[in-house]
Tab-separated table of C-alpha atoms in Angstrom:
chain	number	residue	atom	x	y	z
A	23	MET	CA	-0.057	-0.021	0.014
A	24	ARG	CA	1.131	3.584	-0.155
A	25	ALA	CA	0.984	5.855	3.057
A	26	ILE	CA	2.402	9.343	4.058
A	27	THR	CA	5.613	9.059	5.239
A	28	VAL	CA	7.874	11.286	7.639
A	29	SER	CA	11.424	11.290	6.250
A	30	GLU	CA	12.642	13.761	9.279
A	31	PRO	CA	10.987	16.111	11.773
A	32	GLY	CA	10.179	19.334	9.785
A	33	GLY	CA	7.852	21.319	7.288
A	34	PRO	CA	5.374	19.868	4.879
A	35	GLU	CA	8.139	19.210	2.800
A	36	VAL	CA	8.966	16.052	4.951
A	37	MET	CA	6.290	14.227	3.818
A	38	ALA	CA	6.102	11.876	1.012
A	39	TRP	CA	3.264	9.182	-0.635
A	40	THR	CA	5.358	6.024	-0.750
A	41	GLU	CA	5.192	2.538	-0.787
A	42	VAL	CA	5.159	0.954	2.753
A	43	PRO	CA	4.270	-2.498	4.090
A	44	ASP	CA	0.458	-3.522	4.389
A	45	PRO	CA	-1.122	-3.547	7.712
A	46	THR	CA	-2.502	-7.138	8.947
A	47	PRO	CA	-5.440	-6.763	11.457
A	48	GLY	CA	-4.983	-9.141	14.608
A	49	PRO	CA	-7.462	-10.067	17.216
A	50	GLY	CA	-10.229	-7.719	17.667
A	51	GLU	CA	-9.063	-5.396	14.787
A	52	VAL	CA	-10.570	-4.491	11.406
A	53	LEU	CA	-8.413	-3.740	8.260
A	54	VAL	CA	-10.049	-0.617	6.466
A	55	ARG	CA	-9.648	0.303	2.673
A	56	VAL	CA	-9.302	4.471	3.415
A	57	ALA	CA	-11.503	6.489	0.980
A	58	ALA	CA	-10.678	9.797	3.069
A	59	THR	CA	-8.775	11.306	6.458
A	60	ALA	CA	-8.948	14.571	7.827
A	61	VAL	CA	-6.058	17.452	8.704
A	62	ASN	CA	-5.719	17.979	12.565
A	63	ARG	CA	-3.423	20.115	14.406
A	64	ALA	CA	-1.893	17.265	16.275
A	65	ASP	CA	-0.790	16.036	12.575
A	66	LEU	CA	0.976	19.043	12.552
A	67	LEU	CA	2.654	18.452	15.786
A	68	GLN	CA	3.395	15.202	14.983
A	69	ARG	CA	5.133	15.917	11.542
A	70	LYS	CA	7.391	18.595	13.831
A	71	GLY	CA	8.197	15.736	15.888
A	72	PHE	CA	6.365	17.059	18.848
A	73	TYR	CA	3.570	14.637	19.423
A	74	PRO	CA	4.673	10.688	18.706
A	75	PRO	CA	2.254	8.051	18.707
A	76	PRO	CA	1.397	6.027	21.897
A	77	PRO	CA	3.779	2.957	21.921
A	78	GLY	CA	2.982	0.906	19.666
A	79	THR	CA	1.089	2.643	17.243
A	80	THR	CA	2.044	3.180	13.797
A	81	GLU	CA	4.260	6.400	12.896
A	82	THR	CA	1.823	7.095	10.159
A	83	ILE	CA	0.197	10.361	10.851
A	84	GLY	CA	-3.827	10.508	10.830
A	85	LEU	CA	-5.969	10.800	13.771
A	86	GLU	CA	-9.502	10.169	11.805
A	87	CYS	CA	-10.811	8.316	8.376
A	88	SER	CA	-13.422	6.673	6.460
A	89	GLY	CA	-13.838	4.016	4.144
A	90	THR	CA	-14.835	0.283	3.812
A	91	VAL	CA	-14.087	-2.642	5.492
A	92	ALA	CA	-11.244	-4.969	3.788
A	93	ALA	CA	-10.807	-7.405	6.282
A	94	VAL	CA	-11.585	-8.457	9.917
A	95	GLY	CA	-9.624	-10.236	12.414
A	96	PRO	CA	-10.201	-12.931	14.862
A	97	ASP	CA	-13.251	-11.900	17.274
A	98	VAL	CA	-14.528	-9.382	15.471
A	99	SER	CA	-18.052	-9.806	14.464
A	100	GLU	CA	-19.697	-6.913	14.477
A	101	TRP	CA	-18.345	-5.776	11.269
A	102	THR	CA	-17.988	-7.588	7.946
A	103	VAL	CA	-16.267	-6.811	4.954
A	104	GLY	CA	-17.627	-4.057	2.473
A	105	ASP	CA	-19.167	-2.212	5.598
A	106	GLU	CA	-19.054	1.700	4.841
A	107	VAL	CA	-17.345	2.721	8.083
A	108	CYS	CA	-15.676	5.874	10.021
A	109	ALA	CA	-12.995	5.553	12.273
A	110	LEU	CA	-11.468	7.447	15.619
A	111	LEU	CA	-7.395	6.534	15.178
A	112	ALA	CA	-4.377	6.761	17.611
A	113	GLY	CA	-2.384	7.077	14.032
A	114	GLY	CA	-2.508	5.514	10.529
A	115	GLY	CA	-5.130	7.915	8.548
A	116	TYR	CA	-2.676	9.177	5.909
A	117	ALA	CA	-2.676	5.783	3.919
A	118	GLU	CA	-4.759	3.255	2.083
A	119	LEU	CA	-5.302	1.015	4.313
A	120	VAL	CA	-5.352	1.285	8.361
A	121	LYS	CA	-5.901	-1.386	11.021
A	122	VAL	CA	-8.343	0.049	13.664
A	123	PRO	CA	-9.374	-1.910	17.297
A	124	ALA	CA	-13.232	-2.603	16.329
A	125	GLU	CA	-14.592	-0.636	18.987
A	126	GLN	CA	-13.339	2.651	17.246
A	127	LEU	CA	-15.253	2.296	14.264
A	128	MET	CA	-18.558	3.985	13.655
A	129	PRO	CA	-21.275	3.479	10.880
A	130	ILE	CA	-21.519	6.340	8.425
A	131	PRO	CA	-24.267	8.593	9.736
A	132	GLU	CA	-27.276	8.934	7.679
A	133	GLY	CA	-26.926	11.274	4.909
A	134	ILE	CA	-23.820	11.930	4.951
A	135	ASP	CA	-21.256	11.019	2.286
A	136	LEU	CA	-18.213	8.631	2.653
A	137	VAL	CA	-15.508	11.472	2.038
A	138	THR	CA	-17.513	13.810	4.285
A	139	ALA	CA	-17.761	11.707	7.045
A	140	ALA	CA	-13.712	11.690	7.306
A	141	ALA	CA	-14.215	15.153	9.003
A	142	LEU	CA	-16.651	13.467	11.874
A	143	PRO	CA	-14.578	11.400	14.111
A	144	GLU	CA	-12.265	13.376	15.791
A	145	VAL	CA	-14.226	16.634	16.273
A	146	SER	CA	-17.174	14.404	17.280
A	147	CYS	CA	-15.321	12.431	19.890
A	148	THR	CA	-13.290	15.178	21.557
A	149	VAL	CA	-16.463	17.634	21.516
A	150	TRP	CA	-18.549	14.847	23.600
A	151	SER	CA	-16.252	13.526	25.921
A	152	ASN	CA	-15.207	16.913	27.231
A	153	VAL	CA	-18.492	19.179	26.718
A	154	MET	CA	-20.961	16.874	27.449
A	155	ARG	CA	-18.981	14.053	29.269
A	156	ALA	CA	-16.620	15.650	31.332
A	157	ALA	CA	-17.886	19.193	32.035
A	158	ARG	CA	-21.496	18.070	31.690
A	159	LEU	CA	-22.964	21.128	30.054
A	160	ASN	CA	-26.690	21.573	30.829
A	161	ALA	CA	-29.387	23.430	28.717
A	162	GLY	CA	-29.523	26.722	29.853
A	163	GLU	CA	-25.892	27.376	30.885
A	164	THR	CA	-23.466	28.965	28.902
A	165	LEU	CA	-20.567	27.247	26.640
A	166	LEU	CA	-17.597	29.023	25.807
A	167	VAL	CA	-15.645	27.974	22.977
A	168	HIS	CA	-11.894	28.907	22.042
A	169	GLY	CA	-11.085	28.305	18.611
A	170	GLY	CA	-14.635	28.608	17.315
A	171	GLY	CA	-13.774	28.642	13.695
A	172	SER	CA	-11.937	25.164	14.460
A	173	GLY	CA	-12.680	21.875	13.545
A	174	ILE	CA	-13.848	21.344	16.635
A	175	GLY	CA	-15.190	24.756	17.500
A	176	THR	CA	-17.410	24.260	14.756
A	177	HIS	CA	-18.534	21.130	16.144
A	178	ALA	CA	-19.012	22.356	19.471
A	179	ILE	CA	-20.933	25.602	18.583
A	180	GLN	CA	-23.419	23.446	17.034
A	181	ILE	CA	-23.652	20.607	19.819
A	182	GLY	CA	-23.929	23.526	22.505
A	183	LYS	CA	-26.846	24.637	20.759
A	184	ALA	CA	-28.771	20.991	20.046
A	185	PHE	CA	-28.437	20.542	23.982
A	186	GLY	CA	-29.764	23.647	24.795
A	187	ALA	CA	-27.004	25.898	25.586
A	188	ARG	CA	-25.740	29.291	24.815
A	189	VAL	CA	-22.725	29.249	22.846
A	190	ALA	CA	-19.883	31.929	22.802
A	191	VAL	CA	-16.964	31.800	20.914
A	192	THR	CA	-13.654	33.381	20.294
A	193	ALA	CA	-12.389	33.936	16.473
A	194	GLY	CA	-9.204	35.573	14.932
A	195	SER	CA	-10.834	37.672	12.514
A	196	ASP	CA	-14.079	39.548	11.877
A	197	GLU	CA	-15.375	37.140	9.073
A	198	ARG	CA	-14.786	34.001	11.480
A	199	VAL	CA	-16.462	36.100	13.898
A	200	ARG	CA	-19.401	35.944	11.238
A	201	GLN	CA	-18.870	32.582	10.037
A	202	CYS	CA	-19.265	31.594	13.624
A	203	LEU	CA	-22.373	33.406	14.327
A	204	ASP	CA	-24.035	32.044	11.095
A	205	LEU	CA	-23.423	28.544	12.419
A	206	GLY	CA	-25.181	29.363	15.233
A	207	ALA	CA	-22.762	31.209	18.227
A	208	ASP	CA	-24.899	33.664	20.080
A	209	ILE	CA	-21.583	35.277	21.276
A	210	ALA	CA	-18.682	35.487	18.704
A	211	ILE	CA	-15.550	37.672	20.407
A	212	ASN	CA	-12.685	38.580	17.972
A	213	TYR	CA	-9.894	38.151	20.524
A	214	ARG	CA	-7.600	39.979	18.871
A	215	ASP	CA	-9.733	43.606	19.516
A	216	GLU	CA	-11.548	42.285	22.791
A	217	GLU	CA	-11.156	40.396	26.024
A	218	PHE	CA	-13.300	37.670	26.220
A	219	GLU	CA	-13.225	37.241	29.938
A	220	LYS	CA	-14.922	41.055	30.221
A	221	LEU	CA	-17.556	39.957	27.790
A	222	VAL	CA	-18.591	36.469	29.152
A	223	GLU	CA	-19.404	34.557	31.987
A	224	ALA	CA	-19.309	30.653	31.382
A	225	ASP	CA	-20.448	27.556	32.981
A	226	VAL	CA	-18.467	25.617	30.788
A	227	ILE	CA	-15.206	26.583	28.740
A	228	LEU	CA	-13.413	24.642	26.040
A	229	ASP	CA	-10.016	25.626	25.478
A	230	ASN	CA	-7.417	24.797	23.020
A	231	MET	CA	-4.572	27.404	24.016
A	232	GLY	CA	-3.708	26.063	27.557
A	233	ALA	CA	-0.813	28.861	29.529
A	234	LYS	CA	-1.928	31.626	27.595
A	235	TYR	CA	-5.327	31.966	28.530
A	236	LEU	CA	-5.375	30.180	32.072
A	237	ALA	CA	-6.309	33.082	34.779
A	238	ARG	CA	-8.410	34.514	32.155
A	239	ASN	CA	-10.378	31.445	31.746
A	240	VAL	CA	-10.715	31.291	35.586
A	241	THR	CA	-11.743	34.612	35.504
A	242	ALA	CA	-14.624	34.078	32.913
A	243	LEU	CA	-16.159	31.036	35.041
A	244	THR	CA	-19.374	31.269	36.798
A	245	ARG	CA	-19.446	30.077	40.098
A	246	GLY	CA	-19.348	25.942	39.837
A	247	GLY	CA	-17.837	26.525	36.214
A	248	ARG	CA	-15.651	23.953	34.667
A	249	LEU	CA	-12.980	24.580	32.299
A	250	VAL	CA	-11.494	21.930	30.416
A	251	ILE	CA	-8.551	22.273	28.505
A	252	ILE	CA	-7.530	20.165	25.377
A	253	GLY	CA	-4.503	22.111	23.704
A	254	MET	CA	-1.712	24.081	24.326
A	255	GLN	CA	-1.542	26.743	21.392
A	256	GLY	CA	-0.809	29.205	24.206
A	257	GLY	CA	1.875	27.193	26.335
A	258	VAL	CA	2.432	24.750	28.843
A	259	ALA	CA	3.131	26.468	31.877
A	260	ALA	CA	1.396	29.044	33.727
A	261	GLU	CA	0.252	30.329	37.529
A	262	LEU	CA	-2.785	28.889	38.689
A	263	ASN	CA	-4.661	31.337	41.237
A	264	ILE	CA	-6.596	28.256	43.168
A	265	GLY	CA	-7.779	31.075	45.504
A	266	ALA	CA	-10.001	32.231	42.385
A	267	LEU	CA	-11.154	28.701	41.565
A	268	LEU	CA	-11.781	27.771	45.365
A	269	ALA	CA	-14.083	31.359	45.570
A	270	LYS	CA	-16.109	29.892	42.547
A	271	ASN	CA	-16.217	26.330	43.321
A	272	ALA	CA	-14.838	26.004	40.051
A	273	TRP	CA	-12.481	22.755	38.610
A	274	VAL	CA	-10.279	22.749	35.597
A	275	THR	CA	-9.052	19.676	33.615
A	276	ALA	CA	-7.036	18.500	30.856
A	277	THR	CA	-7.499	15.843	28.575
A	278	SER	CA	-6.295	13.931	25.557
A	279	LEU	CA	-8.402	11.664	23.384
A	280	ARG	CA	-5.335	10.091	21.386
A	281	TYR	CA	-3.445	8.127	24.492
A	282	ARG	CA	-6.699	6.764	26.339
A	283	PRO	CA	-7.363	3.274	26.642
A	284	VAL	CA	-9.085	1.483	23.297
A	285	ALA	CA	-12.315	0.424	25.807
A	286	GLU	CA	-12.699	4.123	27.196
A	287	LYS	CA	-12.312	5.523	23.483
A	288	GLY	CA	-15.130	2.522	22.981
A	289	SER	CA	-17.170	3.876	25.719
A	290	ILE	CA	-17.042	7.530	24.136
A	291	ILE	CA	-17.838	6.441	20.596
A	292	GLU	CA	-20.932	4.535	21.781
A	293	ASP	CA	-22.127	7.973	23.175
A	294	VAL	CA	-21.564	9.551	20.034
A	295	VAL	CA	-23.311	6.902	18.123
A	296	GLY	CA	-26.255	7.291	19.987
A	297	ASN	CA	-26.384	10.518	20.914
A	298	VAL	CA	-24.632	13.066	18.288
A	299	TRP	CA	-25.109	10.346	14.891
A	300	PRO	CA	-29.415	11.002	15.013
A	301	LEU	CA	-28.441	14.891	15.230
A	302	VAL	CA	-26.384	14.524	12.458
A	303	ALA	CA	-28.746	12.746	10.558
A	304	ALA	CA	-31.302	15.317	11.199
A	305	GLY	CA	-29.275	18.115	9.867
A	306	THR	CA	-29.301	19.741	13.478
A	307	VAL	CA	-25.156	19.285	13.223
A	308	ARG	CA	-23.478	19.065	10.218
A	309	PRO	CA	-19.538	18.526	9.774
A	310	VAL	CA	-18.420	21.704	8.300
A	311	VAL	CA	-15.447	21.033	5.659
A	312	HIS	CA	-13.253	23.775	4.482
A	313	GLU	CA	-12.034	22.050	1.383
A	314	VAL	CA	-11.208	18.490	0.035
A	315	LEU	CA	-8.134	18.014	-1.294
A	316	PRO	CA	-6.291	14.736	-2.556
A	317	ILE	CA	-3.887	12.929	-0.159
A	318	GLU	CA	-0.945	13.940	-2.604
A	319	ARG	CA	-1.590	17.562	-1.656
A	320	VAL	CA	-1.198	16.923	2.254
A	321	GLY	CA	1.585	19.609	1.990
A	322	ASP	CA	-0.675	21.854	1.070
A	323	ALA	CA	-3.441	20.983	3.346
A	324	HIS	CA	-0.830	21.487	6.361
A	325	ARG	CA	0.261	24.604	5.338
A	326	LEU	CA	-3.058	25.938	4.894
A	327	LEU	CA	-3.722	25.085	8.192
A	328	ASP	CA	-0.729	26.565	9.725
A	329	GLU	CA	-1.686	29.905	8.053
A	330	GLY	CA	-4.875	29.837	9.897
A	331	GLY	CA	-7.381	30.727	7.464
A	332	VAL	CA	-9.051	27.407	7.359
A	333	PHE	CA	-12.802	27.000	8.842
A	334	GLY	CA	-13.748	24.219	9.820
A	335	LYS	CA	-11.895	20.484	8.577
A	336	LEU	CA	-9.713	19.861	5.670
A	337	VAL	CA	-10.522	16.397	4.060
A	338	LEU	CA	-7.827	14.537	2.096
A	339	THR	CA	-8.988	11.749	-0.095
A	340	VAL	CA	-7.264	8.470	-0.850
A	341	GLY	CA	-7.010	6.575	-3.898
């Protein structure tokens, strides 16, 4: 098969579409022939050498895919050859074939084509596990999402609204602010011009910035508020005012999806299929795809994401 290989940590030019050995599914695994994959910011970090895959996982980049089942390993009964699926991966999506634990496969939501479905697994599992499971967002509460124009941000806006929350977002330009409002956000703040903590009190904050926003996020929390950190674009170390948290009975947590055990990922996926897929089928929640490119243009896709003008997800077709 062919896959994107990385010759050494570096820029987009270190990636190449080359021949590599075919993977073989083991017990409890499924082999998927990839139709499409999607680009995540974590992919850029892995390419640069900053985000290694979990031990025992392929070095090939790619945290999600869609495609058809090509083979099933021993002890797999719930999937058969030819099934159309999408999958949450620990790695390997930038390839023609990828092996996946059976628990991490999902059916294609009704009404979504096979290529577009590649944009759903990572964002849906990230948003559900953090906003709905960890932070327990309730109807009538306010959800603040940083990076509202990102893949995760565009999905979080729709999930928050679907479950009865008031949704506020931050974004880096007036155009992205407008796009977030058009998608359903109640409040959209251009963080280059305004200070979000002076404009919003949030019950739940989904944060991709980390250190840079820690103190400001705590300020923006309501009493009993929950801050969930899922990224470190603004650095890894900051001082936390514990007194401010105590005064609000608030809490802060940080989570990663990639390194969770398969069984835990399977539990999240079961929730997503049961709770989010019906919303996708109904058109209440939809994948936001900025552009679809062939896998051979993966370098261009990484450059586009690095430049910051992508609204939603970039999808790469394979074959």
